[in-house]
């Protein structure tokens, strides 16, 4: 596994590079990355050959051997090419004879300029004479104003600057035309060769895509195996029974990033217990407990080892989640609307083989509305969908369902209160929590003490009033039915004024007046 890690880490995105090659948009460095990746694939094939597994050997066959492409790129592209072909320097020396000749002319130009400059210095007697080049004026001879009167007669003035004069000669002009044309031809030749190189990959595209797909599969399998060994995962048991049994389950991400030891917890769901109502303080670990169990089920279903001491997973068709809070401003949907839309999807589509995670349903609206919806959703999931459900809530009224409905049980995340602070134990216990510890969590978050004191007074008053029997406020429905239309309104809806003569219209007016009088 660890030998494969080193090789896989060096492999580029073969599938993406292959797509670029097929579209003739691959850059030079893409080809070098492909070449290095295909070399590493050969090493991986040797490592996989020793593994006694039909599936692994089938994967090994799909990796393929691309020695011809490796050699082609090696002979065609320089070892460290530029990012793009625009400025040249991509095609390797020796790949094309014509390109090598054009490059030789450009290369020899530097030496020719040095020789030409020395000859002109000797013939003119001007030791400060220089030969230079720029893109605007090409090659030129530069003499300072101090020595410009010594310029030979065959020098042709090309440019006058503040301190120097620039000249050219017929010989320099011929040399310039030959060198510049060779550079342009060299760049054009290089671009054409690079285009031909990309087109030559066409017969190999399908094989490269297969290699890229096989590397991706191997990378995923290798990562799952490495994590299973490093993080002490166990092999889950998949069965046909309708159950989810997890012993000492853990959340691998939370376990990895937190400094304290992770508190592992059990979860058992079957035909007799299909819903767990989870209560406990904020930050107590309710969401983590729900997510870790969903993650364990998901990993088991894709064939991976799981972060638990033991796991037995039955037939699970889908995992539904309603966790978190967030609005959708682009579609004009509030947080509560998003929550209800996702809940509706769950209630309509969850089956008895589904795992459902419901986290604090109904918190985005008024207390009575939220409680009513949460209770109704819990009952529907337990009695109609009969899905495996983890239902986290702060509505303690819902915890009474375990006494009324056979397939519902209560669990809670434990915590200890000490000197107006709270210590989270993160351990799952049977039964419902006694309180939510909201004020203690607010204190941990840094809420000012005066605010907390006022909150405590209000809480004490609310708890005192809750013991009294008071009628529940009646909310007026927004969708109350409209009053029945009167006889005059019904008659008006039936008549068409365009069908009446003036006499008939007048008679109808009197008739409607009589009907209105009776009403």
Short mmCIF file of C-alpha atoms in Angstrom, two decimals:
data_model
loop_
_atom_site.label_atom_id
_atom_site.label_comp_id
_atom_site.label_asym_id
_atom_site.label_seq_id
_atom_site.Cartn_x
_atom_site.Cartn_y
_atom_site.Cartn_z
CA UNK A 1 0.00 0.00 0.00
CA UNK A 2 2.65 2.52 0.99
CA UNK A 3 4.78 1.69 -2.08
CA UNK A 4 1.74 2.40 -4.24
CA UNK A 5 1.19 5.69 -2.41
CA UNK A 6 4.55 7.03 -3.57
CA UNK A 7 3.84 6.11 -7.18
CA UNK A 8 0.23 7.32 -7.17
CA UNK A 9 1.22 10.67 -5.65
CA UNK A 10 3.42 11.35 -8.68
CA UNK A 11 0.75 10.60 -11.28
CA UNK A 12 -1.04 13.55 -12.86
CA UNK A 13 -4.64 13.75 -14.02
CA UNK A 14 -4.38 11.38 -16.99
CA UNK A 15 -8.07 11.63 -17.88
CA UNK A 16 -8.02 15.44 -18.05
CA UNK A 17 -4.78 15.50 -20.06
CA UNK A 18 -6.20 12.92 -22.47
CA UNK A 19 -9.29 15.06 -22.97
CA UNK A 20 -7.10 18.07 -23.77
CA UNK A 21 -5.06 16.02 -26.23
CA UNK A 22 -8.22 14.83 -28.00
CA UNK A 23 -9.33 18.46 -28.33
CA UNK A 24 -5.82 19.48 -29.51
CA UNK A 25 -5.53 21.97 -26.63
CA UNK A 26 -2.95 20.14 -24.49
CA UNK A 27 0.02 22.25 -23.41
CA UNK A 28 3.64 21.06 -23.61
CA UNK A 29 3.89 20.48 -19.87
CA UNK A 30 0.73 18.34 -20.05
CA UNK A 31 2.62 15.95 -22.32
CA UNK A 32 5.61 15.83 -19.95
CA UNK A 33 3.23 15.11 -17.05
CA UNK A 34 1.59 12.36 -19.10
CA UNK A 35 4.99 10.86 -19.91
CA UNK A 36 6.06 10.80 -16.25
CA UNK A 37 2.68 9.38 -15.21
CA UNK A 38 2.87 6.55 -17.75
CA UNK A 39 6.36 5.68 -16.48
CA UNK A 40 4.97 5.42 -12.93
CA UNK A 41 2.11 3.24 -14.21
CA UNK A 42 4.74 0.69 -15.34
CA UNK A 43 6.13 0.58 -11.78
CA UNK A 44 2.63 0.16 -10.36
CA UNK A 45 1.93 -2.75 -12.71
CA UNK A 46 4.97 -4.59 -11.36
CA UNK A 47 3.77 -4.10 -7.78
CA UNK A 48 0.23 -5.27 -8.57
CA UNK A 49 1.44 -8.39 -10.38
CA UNK A 50 2.38 -9.96 -7.02
CA UNK A 51 -1.15 -9.56 -5.55
CA UNK A 52 -3.32 -12.69 -5.70
CA UNK A 53 -6.69 -11.13 -6.53
CA UNK A 54 -8.85 -11.48 -9.64
CA UNK A 55 -10.21 -7.93 -9.30
CA UNK A 56 -6.74 -6.41 -8.82
CA UNK A 57 -5.35 -8.31 -11.82
CA UNK A 58 -8.25 -7.11 -13.95
CA UNK A 59 -7.46 -3.57 -12.82
CA UNK A 60 -3.80 -4.20 -13.62
CA UNK A 61 -4.70 -5.25 -17.16
CA UNK A 62 -6.70 -2.06 -17.64
CA UNK A 63 -3.70 0.06 -16.69
CA UNK A 64 -2.12 -0.89 -20.01
CA UNK A 65 1.44 -0.45 -21.29
CA UNK A 66 2.30 2.74 -23.19
CA UNK A 67 6.03 2.47 -23.88
CA UNK A 68 5.62 3.78 -27.45
CA UNK A 69 3.97 6.98 -26.19
CA UNK A 70 6.61 7.41 -23.50
CA UNK A 71 9.37 7.18 -26.13
CA UNK A 72 7.50 9.49 -28.51
CA UNK A 73 7.12 12.25 -25.93
CA UNK A 74 10.69 11.75 -24.77
CA UNK A 75 12.03 12.26 -28.31
CA UNK A 76 9.66 15.09 -29.27
CA UNK A 77 9.45 17.35 -26.19
CA UNK A 78 12.26 19.01 -24.29
CA UNK A 79 12.80 17.97 -20.68
CA UNK A 80 11.51 21.23 -19.21
CA UNK A 81 9.35 22.93 -21.86
CA UNK A 82 7.71 26.35 -21.50
CA UNK A 83 4.06 26.63 -20.50
CA UNK A 84 2.83 27.37 -24.05
CA UNK A 85 4.05 26.77 -27.61
CA UNK A 86 3.78 30.43 -28.61
CA UNK A 87 7.43 31.38 -28.08
CA UNK A 88 8.92 28.05 -29.16
CA UNK A 89 11.53 26.02 -27.33
CA UNK A 90 9.18 23.04 -27.01
CA UNK A 91 10.30 20.53 -29.65
CA UNK A 92 13.48 18.69 -28.70
CA UNK A 93 16.67 18.87 -30.77
CA UNK A 94 17.05 15.97 -33.17
CA UNK A 95 13.31 15.41 -33.62
CA UNK A 96 13.09 17.22 -36.98
CA UNK A 97 16.01 17.95 -39.36
CA UNK A 98 14.50 21.12 -40.87
CA UNK A 99 13.82 22.62 -37.45
CA UNK A 100 17.38 21.82 -36.33
CA UNK A 101 18.78 23.68 -39.38
CA UNK A 102 16.65 26.77 -38.74
CA UNK A 103 17.69 26.77 -35.10
CA UNK A 104 21.36 26.49 -36.10
CA UNK A 105 21.05 29.67 -38.16
CA UNK A 106 19.56 31.53 -35.19
CA UNK A 107 22.17 30.14 -32.84
CA UNK A 108 25.08 31.04 -35.11
CA UNK A 109 23.75 34.61 -35.33
CA UNK A 110 25.15 35.45 -31.91
CA UNK A 111 28.66 34.47 -32.91
CA UNK A 112 28.32 36.26 -36.26
CA UNK A 113 27.35 39.49 -34.46
CA UNK A 114 30.40 39.27 -32.21
CA UNK A 115 32.68 38.76 -35.23
CA UNK A 116 30.94 41.51 -37.21
CA UNK A 117 31.28 43.97 -34.30
CA UNK A 118 35.00 43.29 -33.95
CA UNK A 119 35.57 43.76 -37.70
CA UNK A 120 33.75 47.10 -37.70
CA UNK A 121 35.74 48.30 -34.68
CA UNK A 122 38.99 47.46 -36.42
CA UNK A 123 38.01 49.00 -39.77
CA UNK A 124 36.50 52.19 -38.35
CA UNK A 125 38.90 52.70 -35.47
CA UNK A 126 35.95 53.34 -33.10
CA UNK A 127 36.53 51.15 -30.03
CA UNK A 128 33.16 52.13 -28.45
CA UNK A 129 31.18 50.82 -31.47
CA UNK A 130 28.45 48.32 -30.58
CA UNK A 131 26.12 46.04 -32.56
CA UNK A 132 22.65 45.58 -31.06
CA UNK A 133 19.07 44.51 -31.82
CA UNK A 134 15.52 45.55 -30.96
CA UNK A 135 12.15 44.50 -32.34
CA UNK A 136 11.40 47.89 -33.89
CA UNK A 137 14.57 48.61 -35.88
CA UNK A 138 16.15 45.17 -36.03
CA UNK A 139 19.98 44.93 -36.04
CA UNK A 140 21.97 48.17 -35.86
CA UNK A 141 25.44 49.66 -35.30
CA UNK A 142 25.52 52.10 -32.40
CA UNK A 143 28.10 54.96 -32.18
CA UNK A 144 28.18 57.71 -29.57
CA UNK A 145 27.67 61.32 -30.67
CA UNK A 146 31.30 61.97 -29.71
CA UNK A 147 32.55 59.60 -32.44
CA UNK A 148 29.71 59.95 -34.97
CA UNK A 149 31.89 62.06 -37.28
CA UNK A 150 34.17 59.02 -37.69
CA UNK A 151 31.37 56.85 -39.08
CA UNK A 152 32.40 55.31 -42.47
CA UNK A 153 30.63 56.59 -45.60
CA UNK A 154 28.88 53.25 -46.32
CA UNK A 155 27.06 53.46 -42.92
CA UNK A 156 23.36 54.28 -43.37
CA UNK A 157 21.83 56.32 -40.52
CA UNK A 158 18.78 54.47 -39.10
CA UNK A 159 17.98 56.29 -35.81
CA UNK A 160 19.17 59.35 -33.89
CA UNK A 161 18.95 59.36 -30.11
CA UNK A 162 20.08 61.89 -27.50
CA UNK A 163 23.54 60.44 -26.96
CA UNK A 164 24.06 57.99 -29.83
CA UNK A 165 23.56 57.47 -33.54
CA UNK A 166 22.43 54.16 -34.93
CA UNK A 167 23.41 52.90 -38.39
CA UNK A 168 23.06 49.90 -40.63
CA UNK A 169 25.03 48.51 -43.57
CA UNK A 170 24.04 46.42 -46.60
CA UNK A 171 25.85 43.42 -45.11
CA UNK A 172 24.06 43.79 -41.76
CA UNK A 173 20.72 44.17 -43.54
CA UNK A 174 21.22 40.90 -45.45
CA UNK A 175 22.19 39.14 -42.22
CA UNK A 176 19.12 40.55 -40.45
CA UNK A 177 16.75 39.30 -43.15
CA UNK A 178 18.27 35.83 -43.04
CA UNK A 179 18.18 35.55 -39.22
CA UNK A 180 14.69 36.99 -38.69
CA UNK A 181 13.21 34.83 -41.41
CA UNK A 182 14.85 31.77 -39.86
CA UNK A 183 13.32 32.59 -36.44
CA UNK A 184 9.86 33.03 -37.92
CA UNK A 185 10.18 29.87 -39.98
CA UNK A 186 11.55 28.02 -36.95
CA UNK A 187 8.58 29.04 -34.80
CA UNK A 188 6.09 28.17 -37.54
CA UNK A 189 7.78 24.81 -38.08
CA UNK A 190 7.71 24.09 -34.34
CA UNK A 191 4.00 24.89 -34.07
CA UNK A 192 3.22 22.63 -37.03
CA UNK A 193 5.27 19.79 -35.53
CA UNK A 194 3.51 20.18 -32.17
CA UNK A 195 0.11 20.07 -33.88
CA UNK A 196 1.11 16.90 -35.72
CA UNK A 197 2.32 15.40 -32.45
CA UNK A 198 -1.05 15.98 -30.78
CA UNK A 199 -2.88 14.51 -33.78
CA UNK A 200 -0.67 11.41 -33.64
CA UNK A 201 -2.19 10.58 -30.21
CA UNK A 202 -5.64 9.99 -31.74
CA UNK A 203 -5.32 6.15 -31.99
CA UNK A 204 -4.26 6.00 -28.33
CA UNK A 205 -7.02 8.17 -26.79
CA UNK A 206 -9.30 5.31 -25.78
CA UNK A 207 -6.44 3.32 -24.22
CA UNK A 208 -5.28 6.41 -22.28
CA UNK A 209 -8.78 7.04 -20.97
CA UNK A 210 -8.96 3.44 -19.80
CA UNK A 211 -5.61 3.86 -18.06
CA UNK A 212 -6.79 7.07 -16.37
CA UNK A 213 -9.97 5.38 -15.16
CA UNK A 214 -8.03 2.39 -13.83
CA UNK A 215 -5.59 4.68 -12.00
CA UNK A 216 -8.53 6.52 -10.42
CA UNK A 217 -10.05 3.23 -9.22
CA UNK A 218 -6.73 2.05 -7.87
CA UNK A 219 -6.18 5.38 -6.10
CA UNK A 220 -9.60 5.15 -4.40
CA UNK A 221 -9.09 1.52 -3.33
CA UNK A 222 -5.57 2.21 -2.11
CA UNK A 223 -6.73 5.23 -0.10
CA UNK A 224 -9.54 3.24 1.55
CA UNK A 225 -7.11 0.45 2.40
CA UNK A 226 -4.50 2.83 3.78
CA UNK A 227 -7.07 4.66 5.94
CA UNK A 228 -8.45 1.34 7.21
CA UNK A 229 -4.99 0.27 8.36
CA UNK A 230 -3.89 3.63 9.75
CA UNK A 231 -7.15 4.48 11.59
CA UNK A 232 -8.02 1.00 12.88
CA UNK A 233 -11.17 0.45 10.82
CA UNK A 234 -13.03 -2.87 10.97
CA UNK A 235 -14.56 -5.03 8.25
CA UNK A 236 -18.36 -4.59 8.31
CA UNK A 237 -20.74 -7.49 7.94
CA UNK A 238 -23.32 -6.95 5.19
CA UNK A 239 -26.51 -8.96 5.61
CA UNK A 240 -30.04 -9.28 4.23
CA UNK A 241 -31.65 -8.52 7.60
CA UNK A 242 -33.39 -5.20 8.14
CA UNK A 243 -30.97 -3.77 10.69
CA UNK A 244 -28.11 -1.38 11.44
CA UNK A 245 -25.88 -2.47 14.30
CA UNK A 246 -22.79 -0.40 15.05
CA UNK A 247 -20.53 -1.08 18.02
CA UNK A 248 -18.17 1.68 19.22
CA UNK A 249 -18.61 3.78 16.10
CA UNK A 250 -16.43 6.85 15.52
CA UNK A 251 -16.38 9.88 13.23
CA UNK A 252 -12.99 9.63 11.46
CA UNK A 253 -12.70 13.33 10.60
CA UNK A 254 -13.60 14.64 14.06
CA UNK A 255 -11.39 11.99 15.65
CA UNK A 256 -8.48 13.12 13.48
CA UNK A 257 -8.69 16.86 14.15
CA UNK A 258 -9.59 17.01 17.85
CA UNK A 259 -6.91 16.93 20.51
CA UNK A 260 -8.84 14.87 23.10
CA UNK A 261 -9.68 11.16 22.69
CA UNK A 262 -12.86 10.55 20.69
CA UNK A 263 -15.81 9.08 22.60
CA UNK A 264 -17.03 6.07 20.58
CA UNK A 265 -20.73 5.18 20.75
CA UNK A 266 -23.05 2.33 19.79
CA UNK A 267 -26.18 2.43 17.65
CA UNK A 268 -28.67 -0.39 17.16
CA UNK A 269 -31.69 -0.16 14.87
CA UNK A 270 -33.88 -3.06 13.75
CA UNK A 271 -37.53 -3.97 13.22
CA UNK A 272 -38.35 -3.41 16.90
CA UNK A 273 -36.47 -0.08 17.20
CA UNK A 274 -36.63 1.94 13.99
CA UNK A 275 -36.30 5.46 15.42
CA UNK A 276 -33.99 6.99 18.01
CA UNK A 277 -35.12 10.35 19.40
CA UNK A 278 -31.88 12.10 20.37
CA UNK A 279 -31.88 14.87 22.96
CA UNK A 280 -29.11 16.66 24.81
CA UNK A 281 -27.34 20.01 25.11
CA UNK A 282 -26.11 22.06 22.21
CA UNK A 283 -22.51 21.09 21.39
CA UNK A 284 -23.19 17.80 23.16
CA UNK A 285 -22.46 15.79 20.00
CA UNK A 286 -25.92 15.02 18.59
CA UNK A 287 -25.05 16.00 15.04
CA UNK A 288 -21.68 14.24 15.20
CA UNK A 289 -23.37 11.05 16.43
CA UNK A 290 -25.88 11.18 13.58
CA UNK A 291 -23.30 11.94 10.91
CA UNK A 292 -20.84 9.28 12.05
CA UNK A 293 -23.47 6.55 11.81
CA UNK A 294 -24.56 7.72 8.35
CA UNK A 295 -20.90 7.80 7.28
CA UNK A 296 -20.32 4.27 8.59
CA UNK A 297 -23.35 2.99 6.65
CA UNK A 298 -22.18 4.79 3.51
CA UNK A 299 -18.64 3.41 3.76
CA UNK A 300 -19.96 -0.10 4.32
CA UNK A 301 -22.23 0.15 1.27
CA UNK A 302 -19.34 1.15 -1.03
CA UNK A 303 -17.25 -1.80 0.17
CA UNK A 304 -14.94 0.00 2.58
CA UNK A 305 -13.89 -0.87 6.09
CA UNK A 306 -15.57 1.35 8.68
CA UNK A 307 -14.49 3.36 11.77
CA UNK A 308 -16.03 1.08 14.42
CA UNK A 309 -15.23 -1.92 16.57
CA UNK A 310 -17.89 -3.94 14.75
CA UNK A 311 -20.70 -3.20 12.30
CA UNK A 312 -23.55 -5.21 10.83
CA UNK A 313 -25.40 -3.42 8.04
CA UNK A 314 -28.60 -4.61 6.38
CA UNK A 315 -30.14 -3.59 3.07
CA UNK A 316 -30.00 0.21 2.84
CA UNK A 317 -31.34 1.79 -0.34
CA UNK A 318 -30.81 5.49 0.42
CA UNK A 319 -29.58 7.92 3.09
CA UNK A 320 -31.66 11.06 3.62
CA UNK A 321 -30.41 14.00 5.68
CA UNK A 322 -32.01 17.20 7.00
CA UNK A 323 -29.13 18.76 8.87
CA UNK A 324 -27.98 22.36 9.18
CA UNK A 325 -29.66 25.67 8.45
CA UNK A 326 -29.30 27.89 5.42
CA UNK A 327 -31.47 30.00 3.17
CA UNK A 328 -31.53 30.14 -0.64
CA UNK A 329 -31.52 33.83 -1.53
CA UNK A 330 -31.24 33.23 -5.27
CA UNK A 331 -34.60 31.44 -5.29
CA UNK A 332 -36.24 33.59 -2.61
CA UNK A 333 -36.50 30.73 -0.10
CA UNK A 334 -36.12 31.32 3.63
CA UNK A 335 -34.25 29.01 5.99
CA UNK A 336 -37.51 27.47 7.15
CA UNK A 337 -38.73 27.01 3.56
CA UNK A 338 -35.52 25.18 2.64
CA UNK A 339 -35.94 23.01 5.74
CA UNK A 340 -39.54 22.13 4.88
CA UNK A 341 -38.71 21.41 1.23
CA UNK A 342 -36.03 18.92 2.23
CA UNK A 343 -38.33 17.40 4.86
CA UNK A 344 -41.10 16.98 2.28
CA UNK A 345 -38.71 15.12 -0.02
CA UNK A 346 -37.81 12.75 2.82
CA UNK A 347 -41.41 12.06 3.83
CA UNK A 348 -42.39 11.35 0.22
CA UNK A 349 -39.46 9.10 -0.73
CA UNK A 350 -38.01 7.37 2.36
CA UNK A 351 -38.68 3.63 2.56
CA UNK A 352 -38.33 1.02 5.29
CA UNK A 353 -34.80 0.36 3.95
CA UNK A 354 -33.74 4.03 4.15
CA UNK A 355 -31.64 5.73 6.80
CA UNK A 356 -33.03 9.18 7.71
CA UNK A 357 -31.25 11.90 9.69
CA UNK A 358 -33.47 14.69 11.01
CA UNK A 359 -31.74 17.41 13.01
CA UNK A 360 -33.94 19.84 14.98
CA UNK A 361 -36.90 20.03 12.64
CA UNK A 362 -39.18 23.02 13.22
CA UNK A 363 -36.67 25.38 14.80
CA UNK A 364 -37.13 28.00 12.08
CA UNK A 365 -40.67 29.00 13.03
CA UNK A 366 -42.78 29.69 16.13
CA UNK A 367 -42.64 27.31 19.07
CA UNK A 368 -46.09 25.77 18.61
CA UNK A 369 -45.76 25.49 14.83
CA UNK A 370 -42.30 23.96 15.14
CA UNK A 371 -43.34 21.48 17.82
CA UNK A 372 -46.42 20.44 15.87
CA UNK A 373 -44.45 19.87 12.68
CA UNK A 374 -41.67 18.00 14.48
CA UNK A 375 -44.16 15.68 16.18
CA UNK A 376 -46.06 15.05 12.95
CA UNK A 377 -42.88 14.33 10.99
CA UNK A 378 -41.61 11.92 13.66
CA UNK A 379 -44.93 10.06 13.71
CA UNK A 380 -45.04 9.83 9.92
CA UNK A 381 -41.50 8.44 9.72
CA UNK A 382 -42.18 5.92 12.48
CA UNK A 383 -45.64 4.76 11.41
CA UNK A 384 -45.84 5.33 7.64
CA UNK A 385 -42.30 5.33 6.19
CA UNK A 386 -40.99 3.02 8.94
CA UNK A 387 -37.47 4.12 8.03
CA UNK A 388 -34.41 3.81 10.24
CA UNK A 389 -34.43 7.32 11.71
CA UNK A 390 -32.14 9.38 13.92
CA UNK A 391 -34.31 12.29 15.10
CA UNK A 392 -32.48 15.00 17.08
CA UNK A 393 -34.63 17.61 18.80
CA UNK A 394 -34.88 20.11 21.64
CA UNK A 395 -38.67 19.63 21.89
CA UNK A 396 -38.85 17.40 24.96
CA UNK A 397 -42.55 16.80 24.35
CA UNK A 398 -41.56 14.42 21.55
CA UNK A 399 -39.68 12.17 23.96
CA UNK A 400 -43.05 10.90 25.23
CA UNK A 401 -43.44 8.90 22.00
CA UNK A 402 -41.29 6.03 23.30
CA UNK A 403 -44.09 5.15 25.74
CA UNK A 404 -46.78 5.35 23.07
CA UNK A 405 -45.13 3.86 19.98
CA UNK A 406 -43.28 0.55 20.07
CA UNK A 407 -40.60 1.25 17.46
CA UNK A 408 -39.35 4.51 19.03
CA UNK A 409 -36.71 4.82 21.74
CA UNK A 410 -35.05 7.78 23.49
CA UNK A 411 -31.32 8.36 23.79
CA UNK A 412 -29.43 11.40 24.96
CA UNK A 413 -25.92 12.85 24.94
CA UNK A 414 -24.62 13.15 28.46
CA UNK A 415 -23.27 16.33 30.10
CA UNK A 416 -22.38 17.48 33.63
CA UNK A 417 -23.05 20.94 35.04
CA UNK A 418 -20.42 22.39 37.38
CA UNK A 419 -20.33 25.94 38.79
CA UNK A 420 -22.46 27.51 36.06
CA UNK A 421 -20.38 25.76 33.40
CA UNK A 422 -21.01 22.56 31.52
CA UNK A 423 -18.76 19.62 30.67
CA UNK A 424 -19.74 17.60 27.61
CA UNK A 425 -19.16 13.86 27.97
CA UNK A 426 -20.25 13.03 24.38
CA UNK A 427 -21.42 9.59 25.47
CA UNK A 428 -24.81 8.29 24.30
CA UNK A 429 -27.07 7.01 27.09
CA UNK A 430 -30.56 5.55 27.02
CA UNK A 431 -33.51 7.74 27.95
CA UNK A 432 -34.31 11.40 27.34
CA UNK A 433 -32.23 14.37 28.49
CA UNK A 434 -33.60 16.44 31.34
CA UNK A 435 -32.64 19.84 29.90
CA UNK A 436 -30.82 21.54 27.02
CA UNK A 437 -28.28 23.65 28.97
CA UNK A 438 -28.80 26.52 26.53
CA UNK A 439 -27.73 29.25 28.98
CA UNK A 440 -24.54 27.39 29.90
CA UNK A 441 -23.61 27.02 26.25
CA UNK A 442 -24.35 30.72 25.72
CA UNK A 443 -21.96 31.52 28.58
CA UNK A 444 -19.26 29.42 26.92
CA UNK A 445 -19.83 31.42 23.72
CA UNK A 446 -19.10 34.68 25.57
CA UNK A 447 -22.59 36.17 25.97
CA UNK A 448 -22.36 39.13 28.42
CA UNK A 449 -23.19 38.29 32.04
CA UNK A 450 -26.00 40.89 32.23
CA UNK A 451 -27.70 39.25 29.27
CA UNK A 452 -27.35 35.84 30.91
CA UNK A 453 -28.81 37.14 34.20
CA UNK A 454 -31.86 38.51 32.39
CA UNK A 455 -32.18 35.23 30.52
CA UNK A 456 -32.13 33.27 33.78
CA UNK A 457 -34.93 35.43 35.20
CA UNK A 458 -37.01 34.99 32.08
CA UNK A 459 -36.36 31.22 32.07
CA UNK A 460 -37.44 30.91 35.70
CA UNK A 461 -40.63 32.85 34.94
CA UNK A 462 -41.41 30.71 31.89
CA UNK A 463 -40.80 27.49 33.82
CA UNK A 464 -43.07 28.73 36.60
CA UNK A 465 -45.84 29.63 34.18
CA UNK A 466 -45.47 26.33 32.32
CA UNK A 467 -46.77 24.51 35.40
CA UNK A 468 -50.05 26.40 35.14
CA UNK A 469 -52.76 25.13 32.85
CA UNK A 470 -53.20 27.76 30.16
CA UNK A 471 -54.99 27.47 26.85
CA UNK A 472 -52.74 27.24 23.82
CA UNK A 473 -53.00 30.42 21.74
CA UNK A 474 -55.12 29.88 18.64
CA UNK A 475 -53.44 31.02 15.48
CA UNK A 476 -55.67 32.35 12.75
CA UNK A 477 -55.14 30.41 9.56
CA UNK A 478 -53.70 32.37 6.66
CA UNK A 479 -55.71 30.18 4.34
CA UNK A 480 -59.18 30.63 5.87
CA UNK A 481 -61.95 29.91 3.33
CA UNK A 482 -63.60 32.89 1.68
CA UNK A 483 -67.32 33.57 2.42
CA UNK A 484 -69.86 32.03 0.08
CA UNK A 485 -70.81 34.29 -2.87
CA UNK A 486 -74.25 35.89 -2.70
CA UNK A 487 -77.08 35.17 -5.16
CA UNK A 488 -76.37 38.46 -6.95
CA UNK A 489 -72.67 37.53 -7.35
CA UNK A 490 -73.57 34.08 -8.68
CA UNK A 491 -75.98 35.60 -11.19
CA UNK A 492 -73.44 38.18 -12.34
CA UNK A 493 -70.87 35.44 -12.99
CA UNK A 494 -73.31 33.63 -15.29
CA UNK A 495 -74.47 36.51 -17.51
CA UNK A 496 -72.66 37.92 -20.53
CA UNK A 497 -73.53 41.64 -21.07
CA UNK A 498 -72.61 41.45 -24.77
CA UNK A 499 -75.53 39.09 -25.39
CA UNK A 500 -78.17 41.55 -24.05
CA UNK A 501 -80.19 44.13 -25.90
CA UNK A 502 -80.64 47.46 -24.11
CA UNK A 503 -84.14 46.37 -23.05
CA UNK A 504 -82.86 43.02 -21.67
CA UNK A 505 -80.02 44.74 -19.87
CA UNK A 506 -82.45 47.10 -18.15
CA UNK A 507 -84.69 44.17 -17.10
CA UNK A 508 -81.66 42.31 -15.69
CA UNK A 509 -80.64 45.38 -13.70
CA UNK A 510 -84.11 45.55 -12.07
CA UNK A 511 -83.94 41.79 -11.37
CA UNK A 512 -80.57 42.07 -9.67
CA UNK A 513 -81.83 44.99 -7.60
CA UNK A 514 -84.76 42.89 -6.35
CA UNK A 515 -82.42 40.00 -5.46
CA UNK A 516 -80.15 42.36 -3.53
CA UNK A 517 -83.12 43.75 -1.63
CA UNK A 518 -84.20 40.28 -0.57
CA UNK A 519 -80.67 39.50 0.72
#
